[in-house]
Amino acid sequence: MKTTIPTVPTPDDAAVWHEGRLYLADQRILPERAEFIAYDVAADVADAIRAMVVRGAPAIGVAAAYGVVLAGRSAYAAATEGWKAAIESDLECLAASRPTAVNLFWAIRRMRSLIDTLDATDPTDRLLQEAIAIHDEDRAANRRLGDLGAELIAGPTNVITHCNAGAAATGGYGTALGVVRSAYAAGKIVRVYADETRPWMQGSRLTAWELMHDGIPVTLQADGAAASLMATGGVGWVIVGSDRIAANGDVANKIGTYGLAVMAKYHGIKFMVAAPTSTVDMEIASGAEIPIEERDPEELLSCGGRRLAPAGCDARNPVFDVTPASLVDAIVTERGVVLNPTTEKMRALMG
Ligand SMILES: CSC[C@H]1O[C@H](OP(=O)(O)O)[C@H](O)[C@@H]1O
């Protein structure tokens, strides 16, 4: 349900809590239209995550945290001192919205830990305080990791990005684009070549929007154009985000990332993964255990509401892939940088 919005969304406004309601920038229609959708019900927030109104691993976690606030408020209204039992179905509904981004489960687990400590009185204010903390901590983490990633770039150089790991995908500032923002401010980046990122086009619709909004030189390219650009010799780094990093440093990210990493290795180009530690899942040993989301093939068979493929054409639509740690030169987090990641190094990072 669209309602009056507190502001027109900027890249930093993926999720906004305003006067007791959660506002999500509708990323399905950006940049053509910049509109918020208002949410009062946790199950509707789960639907918004599933439909990619809000997307991007950290942003999904932030939205889910605010969804738990809505769940707590409605559970207390319905059951008062029995709210802890009443909230459970909404927590499960949020957790079932998308399978790959571990930040979703990390945020819900953190909210559950708080719930376990609360009494039978109205939990809304305390849950909101925690959701806001998750949001603020993510934004601060991205600024920190952005600066750490920028320090790795000798520059001035061109970089390639894939999908959107920007402010719109996070609590603000961005992960891969957080590194881009910090490195550009330091004079280390000349131009960003942004993969359009079929089929959902996060690159052409969101990354180009963000970088043009910030005045950072960006050139959009077809995903298939990255290899020949690498061959020209002008690219120093490929910089991407992540949805889940396994204990050994294997990285799940938008489909196409694995191919970029193989091409980068072939061309001697450095490959950087920027992500907060809420994206690291030390409970899985390798990328083989990361659930890869398959979305409706219709997202591939059509584009912009126009059918591309012939009727009855079969299609597959995995929306993530796994890049082995051996192809990753650096994992950059707010706690520090892991070069040539291994399980031992990831354990040292995560403590
Ligand atoms: C900063 S995490 C962004 C991450 O999430 C994107 O996937 P989706 O748009 O489907 O949520 C993509 O993998 C980005 O790298």
CSV table of C-alpha atoms and ligand atoms in Angstrom, one decimal:
chain,number,residue,atom,x,y,z
A,1,MET,CA,0.0,0.0,0.0
A,2,LYS,CA,1.6,3.3,-1.1
A,3,THR,CA,1.1,6.2,1.2
A,4,THR,CA,2.4,9.7,1.7
A,5,ILE,CA,6.1,9.3,2.1
A,6,PRO,CA,8.4,11.1,4.6
A,7,THR,CA,10.9,12.0,1.7
A,8,VAL,CA,11.7,10.9,-1.8
A,9,PRO,CA,14.2,8.1,-1.4
A,10,THR,CA,17.9,8.7,-2.0
A,11,PRO,CA,20.3,5.8,-2.3
A,12,ASP,CA,20.7,5.8,1.5
A,13,ASP,CA,17.0,5.3,2.1
A,14,ALA,CA,16.4,1.6,1.3
A,15,ALA,CA,14.7,1.3,4.7
A,16,VAL,CA,13.3,4.3,6.8
A,17,TRP,CA,11.5,4.0,10.1
A,18,HIS,CA,9.2,7.0,10.3
A,19,GLU,CA,6.4,7.8,12.8
A,20,GLY,CA,5.8,4.2,13.7
A,21,ARG,CA,5.9,2.8,10.2
A,22,LEU,CA,8.6,1.1,8.1
A,23,TYR,CA,9.1,2.8,4.7
A,24,LEU,CA,10.9,0.8,2.0
A,25,ALA,CA,12.1,2.4,-1.2
A,26,ASP,CA,10.5,0.3,-4.0
A,27,GLN,CA,13.7,-0.9,-5.7
A,28,ARG,CA,11.6,-2.6,-8.4
A,29,ILE,CA,10.8,0.7,-10.0
A,30,LEU,CA,14.0,2.7,-9.3
A,31,PRO,CA,15.4,4.8,-10.9
A,32,GLU,CA,12.5,5.6,-13.1
A,33,ARG,CA,10.3,6.3,-10.1
A,34,ALA,CA,11.5,7.0,-6.6
A,35,GLU,CA,8.7,6.0,-4.2
A,36,PHE,CA,8.4,4.5,-0.7
A,37,ILE,CA,5.9,1.8,0.3
A,38,ALA,CA,4.7,1.9,3.9
A,39,TYR,CA,4.5,-1.2,6.1
A,40,ASP,CA,2.7,-1.9,9.3
A,41,VAL,CA,2.6,-5.7,9.2
A,42,ALA,CA,5.5,-8.1,9.4
A,43,ALA,CA,4.1,-10.5,6.9
A,44,ASP,CA,4.0,-7.7,4.4
A,45,VAL,CA,7.7,-7.0,5.0
A,46,ALA,CA,8.4,-10.6,4.3
A,47,ASP,CA,6.5,-10.3,1.0
A,48,ALA,CA,8.5,-7.1,0.3
A,49,ILE,CA,11.8,-9.0,0.8
A,50,ARG,CA,10.6,-12.0,-1.3
A,51,ALA,CA,9.4,-9.6,-4.1
A,52,MET,CA,12.7,-7.6,-4.0
A,53,VAL,CA,11.0,-4.3,-3.0
A,54,VAL,CA,14.0,-4.2,-0.7
A,55,ARG,CA,17.1,-6.3,-1.7
A,56,GLY,CA,20.8,-6.6,-0.9
A,57,ALA,CA,22.0,-8.8,1.9
A,58,PRO,CA,22.5,-6.1,4.7
A,59,ALA,CA,19.3,-4.2,3.6
A,60,ILE,CA,17.3,-7.4,3.9
A,61,GLY,CA,18.6,-7.9,7.4
A,62,VAL,CA,17.8,-4.3,8.4
A,63,ALA,CA,14.3,-4.6,6.9
A,64,ALA,CA,13.7,-7.9,8.7
A,65,ALA,CA,14.8,-6.3,12.0
A,66,TYR,CA,12.2,-3.6,11.5
A,67,GLY,CA,9.7,-6.3,10.5
A,68,VAL,CA,10.3,-7.9,14.0
A,69,VAL,CA,9.4,-4.6,15.6
A,70,LEU,CA,6.1,-4.6,13.7
A,71,ALA,CA,5.6,-8.2,14.7
A,72,GLY,CA,6.2,-7.4,18.4
A,73,ARG,CA,3.8,-4.5,18.3
A,74,SER,CA,1.0,-6.6,16.8
A,75,ALA,CA,1.7,-9.7,19.0
A,76,TYR,CA,1.4,-7.6,22.1
A,77,ALA,CA,-1.8,-5.9,20.8
A,78,ALA,CA,-3.2,-9.4,20.2
A,79,ALA,CA,-1.9,-11.4,23.1
A,80,THR,CA,-0.5,-8.9,25.7
A,81,GLU,CA,1.5,-10.9,28.2
A,82,GLY,CA,1.4,-13.9,25.7
A,83,TRP,CA,3.2,-11.9,23.0
A,84,LYS,CA,6.3,-14.1,22.9
A,85,ALA,CA,4.3,-17.1,21.7
A,86,ALA,CA,2.2,-14.9,19.4
A,87,ILE,CA,5.3,-13.4,17.6
A,88,GLU,CA,6.7,-16.7,16.6
A,89,SER,CA,4.7,-17.1,13.3
A,90,ASP,CA,5.9,-13.7,12.0
A,91,LEU,CA,9.5,-14.5,12.8
A,92,GLU,CA,9.2,-17.7,10.8
A,93,CYS,CA,7.5,-15.8,8.0
A,94,LEU,CA,10.4,-13.3,7.8
A,95,ALA,CA,13.0,-16.1,7.9
A,96,ALA,CA,11.3,-17.8,5.0
A,97,SER,CA,11.4,-14.8,2.6
A,98,ARG,CA,14.7,-15.5,0.8
A,99,PRO,CA,17.3,-18.2,1.4
A,100,THR,CA,20.8,-17.0,0.5
A,101,ALA,CA,21.6,-13.7,2.3
A,102,VAL,CA,22.7,-14.8,5.7
A,103,ASN,CA,22.2,-11.3,7.0
A,104,LEU,CA,18.4,-12.0,7.1
A,105,PHE,CA,19.0,-14.9,9.6
A,106,TRP,CA,21.7,-13.0,11.5
A,107,ALA,CA,19.3,-10.1,12.1
A,108,ILE,CA,16.4,-12.3,13.1
A,109,ARG,CA,18.7,-14.3,15.4
A,110,ARG,CA,19.9,-11.1,17.1
A,111,MET,CA,16.3,-10.0,17.6
A,112,ARG,CA,15.3,-13.4,19.0
A,113,SER,CA,18.2,-13.1,21.5
A,114,LEU,CA,16.7,-9.8,22.6
A,115,ILE,CA,13.2,-11.3,22.8
A,116,ASP,CA,14.5,-14.0,25.1
A,117,THR,CA,15.5,-11.4,27.6
A,118,LEU,CA,12.3,-9.4,27.6
A,119,ASP,CA,9.4,-9.7,30.0
A,120,ALA,CA,5.7,-9.8,29.3
A,121,THR,CA,5.2,-6.0,28.9
A,122,ASP,CA,5.0,-4.3,25.5
A,123,PRO,CA,8.3,-5.0,23.7
A,124,THR,CA,7.9,-2.5,20.9
A,125,ASP,CA,10.2,0.3,22.1
A,126,ARG,CA,13.0,-2.1,23.0
A,127,LEU,CA,12.7,-4.0,19.7
A,128,LEU,CA,12.8,-0.7,17.8
A,129,GLN,CA,15.9,0.3,19.7
A,130,GLU,CA,17.6,-2.9,18.6
A,131,ALA,CA,16.5,-2.6,15.0
A,132,ILE,CA,17.8,1.0,14.8
A,133,ALA,CA,21.1,-0.2,16.3
A,134,ILE,CA,21.4,-2.9,13.6
A,135,HIS,CA,20.7,-0.3,11.0
A,136,ASP,CA,23.2,2.3,12.4
A,137,GLU,CA,25.9,-0.4,13.0
A,138,ASP,CA,25.6,-1.6,9.4
A,139,ARG,CA,26.0,2.0,8.0
A,140,ALA,CA,29.0,2.5,10.3
A,141,ALA,CA,30.5,-0.9,9.3
A,142,ASN,CA,30.2,0.1,5.6
A,143,ARG,CA,32.1,3.3,6.1
A,144,ARG,CA,34.8,1.5,7.9
A,145,LEU,CA,35.1,-1.3,5.4
A,146,GLY,CA,34.9,1.2,2.6
A,147,ASP,CA,38.0,3.0,3.9
A,148,LEU,CA,39.8,-0.3,4.5
A,149,GLY,CA,39.1,-1.5,1.0
A,150,ALA,CA,40.2,1.8,-0.5
A,151,GLU,CA,43.6,1.4,1.2
A,152,LEU,CA,44.2,-1.7,-0.8
A,153,ILE,CA,43.8,0.2,-4.1
A,154,ALA,CA,47.1,1.8,-5.2
A,155,GLY,CA,45.3,3.7,-8.0
A,156,PRO,CA,44.4,5.7,-9.9
A,157,THR,CA,42.7,2.9,-11.8
A,158,ASN,CA,39.4,1.7,-13.3
A,159,VAL,CA,37.3,-0.9,-11.5
A,160,ILE,CA,34.5,-3.2,-12.5
A,161,THR,CA,31.5,-3.8,-10.3
A,162,HIS,CA,28.7,-6.3,-10.5
A,163,CYS,CA,25.0,-6.0,-9.4
A,164,ASN,CA,24.4,-3.4,-6.7
A,165,ALA,CA,26.2,-3.6,-3.5
A,166,GLY,CA,25.6,0.0,-2.7
A,167,ALA,CA,23.8,2.1,-0.2
A,168,ALA,CA,20.5,0.7,-1.6
A,169,ALA,CA,21.6,-2.8,-0.7
A,170,THR,CA,22.7,-1.9,2.8
A,171,GLY,CA,21.9,0.2,5.8
A,172,GLY,CA,23.7,3.0,3.9
A,173,TYR,CA,27.0,3.9,2.1
A,174,GLY,CA,27.3,0.5,0.6
A,175,THR,CA,29.8,-2.3,0.7
A,176,ALA,CA,31.4,-2.7,-2.8
A,177,LEU,CA,30.2,0.9,-3.5
A,178,GLY,CA,31.4,1.9,-0.1
A,179,VAL,CA,34.9,1.0,-1.2
A,180,VAL,CA,34.3,2.8,-4.5
A,181,ARG,CA,33.1,5.9,-2.6
A,182,SER,CA,36.1,5.9,-0.2
A,183,ALA,CA,38.6,5.1,-3.0
A,184,TYR,CA,37.1,7.8,-5.3
A,185,ALA,CA,37.3,10.4,-2.6
A,186,ALA,CA,41.0,9.4,-2.2
A,187,GLY,CA,41.6,9.9,-5.9
A,188,LYS,CA,42.2,6.2,-6.5
A,189,ILE,CA,39.4,5.5,-8.9
A,190,VAL,CA,39.1,7.0,-12.4
A,191,ARG,CA,36.0,5.3,-13.5
A,192,VAL,CA,33.6,2.5,-12.5
A,193,TYR,CA,32.5,0.0,-15.1
A,194,ALA,CA,29.2,-1.3,-13.8
A,195,ASP,CA,27.8,-4.6,-15.1
A,196,GLU,CA,24.1,-4.2,-15.9
A,197,THR,CA,23.6,-7.6,-14.2
A,198,ARG,CA,20.9,-9.5,-16.0
A,199,PRO,CA,18.1,-10.4,-15.4
A,200,TRP,CA,17.1,-8.0,-12.6
A,201,MET,CA,19.4,-5.2,-13.8
A,202,GLN,CA,20.6,-4.0,-10.4
A,203,GLY,CA,23.6,-2.5,-12.1
A,204,SER,CA,21.9,-0.4,-14.7
A,205,ARG,CA,19.0,0.6,-12.4
A,206,LEU,CA,20.7,0.9,-9.0
A,207,THR,CA,24.5,1.2,-9.3
A,208,ALA,CA,24.4,3.7,-12.1
A,209,TRP,CA,21.7,5.6,-10.2
A,210,GLU,CA,23.8,5.7,-7.0
A,211,LEU,CA,27.1,6.6,-8.7
A,212,MET,CA,25.6,9.3,-10.8
A,213,HIS,CA,23.8,10.7,-7.7
A,214,ASP,CA,27.3,10.9,-6.1
A,215,GLY,CA,29.0,12.3,-9.2
A,216,ILE,CA,31.3,9.3,-9.5
A,217,PRO,CA,32.2,8.5,-13.2
A,218,VAL,CA,30.3,5.3,-14.2
A,219,THR,CA,30.0,3.5,-17.5
A,220,LEU,CA,27.4,0.9,-17.8
A,221,GLN,CA,28.3,-2.3,-19.7
A,222,ALA,CA,26.7,-5.6,-20.7
A,223,ASP,CA,27.7,-8.4,-18.4
A,224,GLY,CA,29.4,-10.0,-21.4
A,225,ALA,CA,31.5,-7.0,-22.0
A,226,ALA,CA,33.5,-7.4,-18.8
A,227,ALA,CA,36.0,-9.9,-20.2
A,228,SER,CA,37.1,-7.8,-23.2
A,229,LEU,CA,37.4,-4.7,-20.9
A,230,MET,CA,39.7,-6.7,-18.6
A,231,ALA,CA,41.8,-7.6,-21.7
A,232,THR,CA,42.4,-3.9,-22.4
A,233,GLY,CA,44.6,-3.7,-19.3
A,234,GLY,CA,42.9,-0.6,-17.8
A,235,VAL,CA,41.2,-2.4,-14.9
A,236,GLY,CA,43.0,-2.7,-11.6
A,237,TRP,CA,40.2,-4.3,-9.5
A,238,VAL,CA,36.9,-6.1,-9.6
A,239,ILE,CA,35.0,-5.1,-6.5
A,240,VAL,CA,31.8,-6.9,-5.5
A,241,GLY,CA,29.6,-7.5,-2.5
A,242,SER,CA,28.4,-10.7,-1.0
A,243,ASP,CA,25.3,-12.4,0.4
A,244,ARG,CA,27.0,-15.1,2.4
A,245,ILE,CA,30.7,-15.9,3.0
A,246,ALA,CA,31.5,-19.4,4.2
A,247,ALA,CA,34.1,-20.2,6.9
A,248,ASN,CA,36.7,-21.1,4.3
A,249,GLY,CA,36.2,-17.7,2.4
A,250,ASP,CA,34.0,-19.1,-0.4
A,251,VAL,CA,31.7,-16.2,-1.5
A,252,ALA,CA,28.0,-16.3,-2.6
A,253,ASN,CA,27.1,-13.3,-4.6
A,254,LYS,CA,24.9,-12.3,-7.6
A,255,ILE,CA,24.9,-14.7,-10.5
A,256,GLY,CA,27.8,-13.9,-12.8
A,257,THR,CA,30.3,-13.1,-10.0
A,258,TYR,CA,32.0,-16.5,-10.3
A,259,GLY,CA,32.7,-15.8,-14.0
A,260,LEU,CA,34.1,-12.4,-13.3
A,261,ALA,CA,36.4,-13.9,-10.7
A,262,VAL,CA,37.7,-16.5,-13.2
A,263,MET,CA,38.3,-13.8,-15.8
A,264,ALA,CA,40.0,-11.6,-13.3
A,265,LYS,CA,42.4,-14.3,-12.3
A,266,TYR,CA,43.1,-15.0,-16.0
A,267,HIS,CA,43.9,-11.3,-16.6
A,268,GLY,CA,45.9,-10.8,-13.4
A,269,ILE,CA,43.3,-8.4,-12.0
A,270,LYS,CA,42.7,-8.2,-8.3
A,271,PHE,CA,39.3,-9.4,-7.0
A,272,MET,CA,37.9,-7.8,-3.8
A,273,VAL,CA,34.8,-8.9,-1.8
A,274,ALA,CA,33.4,-6.2,0.5
A,275,ALA,CA,31.0,-7.2,3.2
A,276,PRO,CA,30.2,-6.6,6.9
A,277,THR,CA,30.9,-9.5,9.2
A,278,SER,CA,27.1,-10.0,9.5
A,279,THR,CA,27.5,-11.6,6.0
A,280,VAL,CA,30.0,-14.2,7.2
A,281,ASP,CA,28.5,-17.6,8.1
A,282,MET,CA,31.1,-19.5,10.2
A,283,GLU,CA,28.5,-22.3,10.7
A,284,ILE,CA,29.1,-23.6,7.1
A,285,ALA,CA,32.5,-24.9,6.1
A,286,SER,CA,32.4,-24.1,2.4
A,287,GLY,CA,30.3,-22.5,-0.3
A,288,ALA,CA,28.9,-25.9,-1.2
A,289,GLU,CA,26.5,-25.5,1.7
A,290,ILE,CA,25.2,-22.1,0.7
A,291,PRO,CA,21.5,-22.3,-0.5
A,292,ILE,CA,21.3,-20.7,-3.9
A,293,GLU,CA,18.0,-19.0,-4.6
A,294,GLU,CA,16.2,-20.0,-7.9
A,295,ARG,CA,13.7,-17.3,-8.8
A,296,ASP,CA,10.8,-17.4,-11.3
A,297,PRO,CA,12.2,-18.0,-14.8
A,298,GLU,CA,9.8,-15.3,-16.0
A,299,GLU,CA,12.3,-12.8,-14.7
A,300,LEU,CA,14.6,-14.1,-17.4
A,301,LEU,CA,12.1,-14.7,-20.2
A,302,SER,CA,10.8,-11.1,-20.1
A,303,CYS,CA,12.4,-7.7,-19.7
A,304,GLY,CA,10.7,-4.5,-18.7
A,305,GLY,CA,7.3,-6.2,-19.1
A,306,ARG,CA,8.1,-7.4,-22.7
A,307,ARG,CA,8.4,-11.1,-23.5
A,308,LEU,CA,11.8,-11.9,-25.0
A,309,ALA,CA,11.8,-15.6,-25.4
A,310,PRO,CA,9.4,-17.7,-27.4
A,311,ALA,CA,6.4,-19.1,-25.7
A,312,GLY,CA,7.1,-22.4,-23.9
A,313,CYS,CA,10.8,-21.7,-23.8
A,314,ASP,CA,12.5,-23.5,-20.9
A,315,ALA,CA,14.7,-21.3,-18.6
A,316,ARG,CA,16.7,-21.5,-15.4
A,317,ASN,CA,17.1,-18.5,-13.1
A,318,PRO,CA,19.7,-19.1,-10.3
A,319,VAL,CA,20.3,-15.6,-8.9
A,320,PHE,CA,23.5,-16.3,-7.0
A,321,ASP,CA,26.6,-18.3,-7.5
A,322,VAL,CA,29.6,-19.3,-5.4
A,323,THR,CA,33.1,-18.0,-6.0
A,324,PRO,CA,35.8,-20.2,-4.4
A,325,ALA,CA,38.1,-18.5,-2.0
A,326,SER,CA,41.1,-19.4,-4.3
A,327,LEU,CA,39.8,-16.7,-6.7
A,328,VAL,CA,39.4,-14.0,-4.0
A,329,ASP,CA,42.3,-11.7,-3.4
A,330,ALA,CA,40.8,-9.9,-0.4
A,331,ILE,CA,37.7,-10.1,1.8
A,332,VAL,CA,37.2,-6.6,3.3
A,333,THR,CA,35.1,-6.2,6.4
A,334,GLU,CA,34.7,-3.6,9.2
A,335,ARG,CA,36.8,-5.8,11.5
A,336,GLY,CA,39.7,-6.0,9.0
A,337,VAL,CA,40.9,-7.4,5.7
A,338,VAL,CA,41.6,-11.0,4.9
A,339,LEU,CA,44.0,-11.5,2.0
A,340,ASN,CA,43.9,-14.8,0.2
A,341,PRO,CA,41.2,-16.1,2.5
A,342,THR,CA,41.4,-19.5,4.2
A,343,THR,CA,39.4,-21.0,7.1
A,344,GLU,CA,42.2,-20.3,9.5
A,345,LYS,CA,42.3,-16.6,8.4
A,346,MET,CA,38.5,-16.3,8.6
A,347,ARG,CA,38.5,-17.8,12.1
A,348,ALA,CA,41.1,-15.2,13.1
A,349,LEU,CA,38.9,-12.4,11.7
A,350,MET,CA,35.7,-13.6,13.4
A,351,GLY,CA,37.3,-14.5,16.7
B,1,LIG,C1,25.6,-5.5,-0.2
B,1,LIG,S1,25.0,-7.1,-0.5
B,1,LIG,C2,24.3,-6.9,-2.1
B,1,LIG,C3,24.2,-8.2,-2.8
B,1,LIG,O1,22.8,-8.6,-2.9
B,1,LIG,C4,22.5,-8.7,-4.3
B,1,LIG,O2,21.6,-9.6,-4.5
B,1,LIG,P1,20.0,-9.2,-4.6
B,1,LIG,O3,19.9,-7.9,-5.4
B,1,LIG,O4,19.4,-10.4,-5.3
B,1,LIG,O5,19.5,-9.1,-3.2
B,1,LIG,C5,23.8,-9.0,-4.9
B,1,LIG,O6,24.2,-10.3,-4.7
B,1,LIG,C6,24.7,-8.0,-4.2
B,1,LIG,O7,26.1,-8.2,-4.3
